[in-house]
Amino acid sequence: MIASVRGRVEHVGLDAAVLEAAGLGYRIHATPGTLATLRDGAEVTLATTLVVREDSMTLFGFADDEERDIFELLQTVSGVGPRLALAMLAVHTPNGLRRAVAGEDLKALTRVPGIGEKGARRIVLELGDRLGPASEEGTRPAPTPAGSQADVVAALVGLGWAPKQAEAAVDKVLAAGGVDEADTGAVLRAALQQLGGSTRG
């Protein structure tokens, strides 16, 4: 297992980044929030996990070990693969997922694209208390990348929404206030929640 990768950021895309480490370029898929913290040329360390399939080997990266561990636990639920687990972490922080599962908050879980009410019930049933207790103040500080509204819109488009839908959701989040505009990850999560009930494209 590749537990972490430390290297220089060569490229940041909509759903993955390339890190150069020891002469090798690693393509690492990550949430838009994590990708928004990366800048070309910067030296970074990402917690990672390698998902092996018959026809592929895909590396997923995370801001910290906690996020990676939650990602791996989510995939123990029937019908939850790596892409859906990553989408869950794009919408909710690890602590947010703990609260949703512990409180059987199906509405919060169905905000994730690809999860319906039946899937949300299955997640609550199969995970139980395995995610651990939620804390009052969260499990880690929110990232504060020097991102922009354009970064969030681009991330949403990369997740499958039309540009106009993405722009409208971001505008609505910023107009409502309560979210630090400089915190790209927080703006993205709020926009995804706005889009939870809409159809992509």
XYZ file of C-alpha atoms in Angstrom:
201
model
C 0.000 0.000 0.000
C 1.194 3.524 -0.799
C 0.308 5.321 2.428
C 1.549 8.778 1.429
C 3.296 10.660 -1.348
C 5.559 13.654 -0.815
C 6.699 15.607 -3.812
C 6.403 18.609 -6.080
C 3.066 19.469 -7.661
C 3.469 19.196 -11.429
C -0.138 19.702 -12.448
C -3.538 20.243 -10.833
C -6.618 19.171 -12.788
C -10.322 19.126 -12.045
C -10.329 15.683 -10.414
C -6.662 14.758 -9.964
C -3.165 16.141 -9.508
C 0.264 14.930 -10.597
C 3.001 14.857 -7.958
C 6.628 14.179 -8.878
C 8.475 12.137 -6.266
C 11.856 10.430 -6.730
C 11.700 10.939 -10.471
C 8.235 9.436 -10.845
C 4.989 11.270 -11.590
C 2.050 10.037 -9.521
C -1.461 10.824 -10.756
C -3.540 11.189 -7.599
C -7.319 11.576 -7.576
C -8.684 13.787 -4.802
C -11.656 15.848 -3.716
C -12.022 19.343 -5.193
C -11.392 20.741 -1.717
C -8.024 18.990 -1.465
C -7.074 19.899 -5.025
C -7.876 23.545 -4.316
C -5.092 23.620 -1.699
C -2.425 22.533 -4.222
C -0.364 24.928 -6.305
C 1.956 24.095 -9.207
C 5.555 23.830 -8.053
C 4.726 23.521 -4.341
C 6.152 20.721 -2.187
C 3.301 18.833 -0.534
C 2.522 15.603 1.283
C -0.751 13.765 0.689
C -2.060 10.773 2.602
C -2.896 8.177 -0.051
C -4.505 4.822 -0.670
C -4.134 2.589 -3.722
C -7.295 0.980 -5.105
C -6.510 -2.094 -7.179
C -8.953 -3.512 -9.710
C -8.530 -6.193 -12.370
C -7.964 -3.599 -15.063
C -6.609 -0.622 -13.120
C -4.636 0.717 -10.180
C -5.840 4.112 -8.985
C -4.192 6.295 -6.371
C -6.398 8.528 -4.210
C -5.020 11.383 -2.122
C -6.244 13.185 0.992
C -5.418 16.167 3.149
C -4.669 13.924 6.136
C -4.727 10.366 7.471
C -8.164 10.821 9.024
C -9.776 11.621 5.670
C -8.067 8.618 4.078
C -9.227 6.288 6.848
C -12.828 7.494 6.459
C -12.544 6.945 2.692
C -11.491 3.341 3.247
C -14.258 2.702 5.799
C -16.926 4.096 3.483
C -16.002 1.501 0.864
C -16.917 -1.333 3.231
C -20.577 -0.403 2.665
C -22.354 -2.417 -0.024
C -22.545 -0.445 -3.253
C -20.039 2.237 -2.207
C -16.967 2.296 -4.418
C -14.022 4.682 -4.409
C -15.698 7.306 -6.621
C -18.782 7.524 -4.425
C -16.683 7.538 -1.249
C -14.670 10.432 -2.681
C -17.885 12.290 -3.553
C -19.039 11.878 0.059
C -15.838 13.509 1.276
C -16.252 16.268 -1.289
C -19.622 17.206 0.215
C -18.960 16.465 3.904
C -15.962 16.690 6.202
C -15.104 13.492 8.120
C -16.762 14.987 11.194
C -19.820 15.916 9.138
C -20.135 12.312 7.974
C -19.857 11.089 11.565
C -22.705 13.370 12.576
C -24.846 12.349 9.609
C -24.401 8.629 10.239
C -24.720 8.815 14.037
C -27.819 11.007 13.755
C -29.273 8.952 10.888
C -29.500 12.179 8.900
C -30.622 10.765 5.555
C -31.172 14.228 4.115
C -27.527 15.126 4.653
C -26.336 11.881 3.085
C -28.583 12.232 0.033
C -26.983 15.598 -0.726
C -24.128 13.533 -2.148
C -24.560 12.942 -5.895
C -25.285 9.238 -6.444
C -26.830 8.545 -3.029
C -30.602 8.113 -2.769
C -32.680 7.450 0.321
C -32.224 3.679 0.049
C -28.468 4.050 -0.228
C -28.382 6.471 2.684
C -30.260 3.995 4.887
C -27.814 1.267 3.926
C -24.856 3.505 4.809
C -26.318 4.269 8.249
C -27.126 0.603 8.879
C -23.804 -0.858 7.756
C -21.495 1.790 9.221
C -23.203 2.117 12.598
C -20.675 3.580 15.031
C -17.606 2.481 13.064
C -16.773 6.066 12.038
C -16.340 6.986 15.697
C -17.950 9.825 17.650
C -18.279 13.309 16.196
C -16.570 16.125 18.059
C -18.073 19.530 18.758
C -15.336 21.537 17.078
C -14.555 19.220 14.179
C -11.658 16.863 13.744
C -9.342 19.196 11.873
C -9.213 22.871 10.987
C -10.810 23.926 7.723
C -8.305 24.538 4.924
C -7.779 28.141 3.887
C -6.290 28.012 0.405
C -5.924 31.192 -1.605
C -8.474 29.888 -4.059
C -11.151 31.805 -5.872
C -14.741 31.575 -6.985
C -13.453 30.356 -10.354
C -11.686 27.422 -8.639
C -14.948 26.289 -7.064
C -16.920 26.651 -10.291
C -14.274 24.669 -12.180
C -14.361 21.924 -9.542
C -18.149 21.661 -9.780
C -18.001 21.497 -13.578
C -15.437 18.705 -13.187
C -17.934 16.831 -11.026
C -20.502 16.988 -13.833
C -22.603 20.120 -13.341
C -23.159 22.624 -16.133
C -21.191 25.881 -15.788
C -24.367 27.937 -15.290
C -25.564 25.586 -12.523
C -22.162 25.759 -10.830
C -21.954 29.544 -11.038
C -25.501 29.965 -9.699
C -24.800 27.673 -6.728
C -21.578 29.490 -5.816
C -23.253 32.889 -6.158
C -26.071 31.749 -3.869
C -23.618 30.482 -1.230
C -21.612 33.711 -1.233
C -24.748 35.871 -1.175
C -26.089 33.971 1.843
C -22.929 34.689 3.830
C -21.740 32.588 6.744
C -18.896 31.088 4.692
C -15.392 32.508 4.444
C -14.960 33.368 0.753
C -11.226 32.589 1.010
C -11.947 29.059 2.261
C -12.383 27.287 -1.071
C -13.171 23.949 0.566
C -15.989 25.418 2.663
C -17.483 27.273 -0.313
C -17.311 24.085 -2.383
C -19.063 21.974 0.267
C -21.808 24.570 0.644
C -22.272 24.749 -3.142
C -22.492 20.965 -3.380
C -25.197 20.986 -0.734
C -27.079 23.607 -2.767
C -26.830 21.340 -5.805
C -27.731 18.165 -3.952
C -31.277 18.065 -5.215
C -30.612 19.231 -8.771
C -29.836 17.271 -11.916
C -26.327 17.539 -13.323
C -25.870 18.845 -16.840
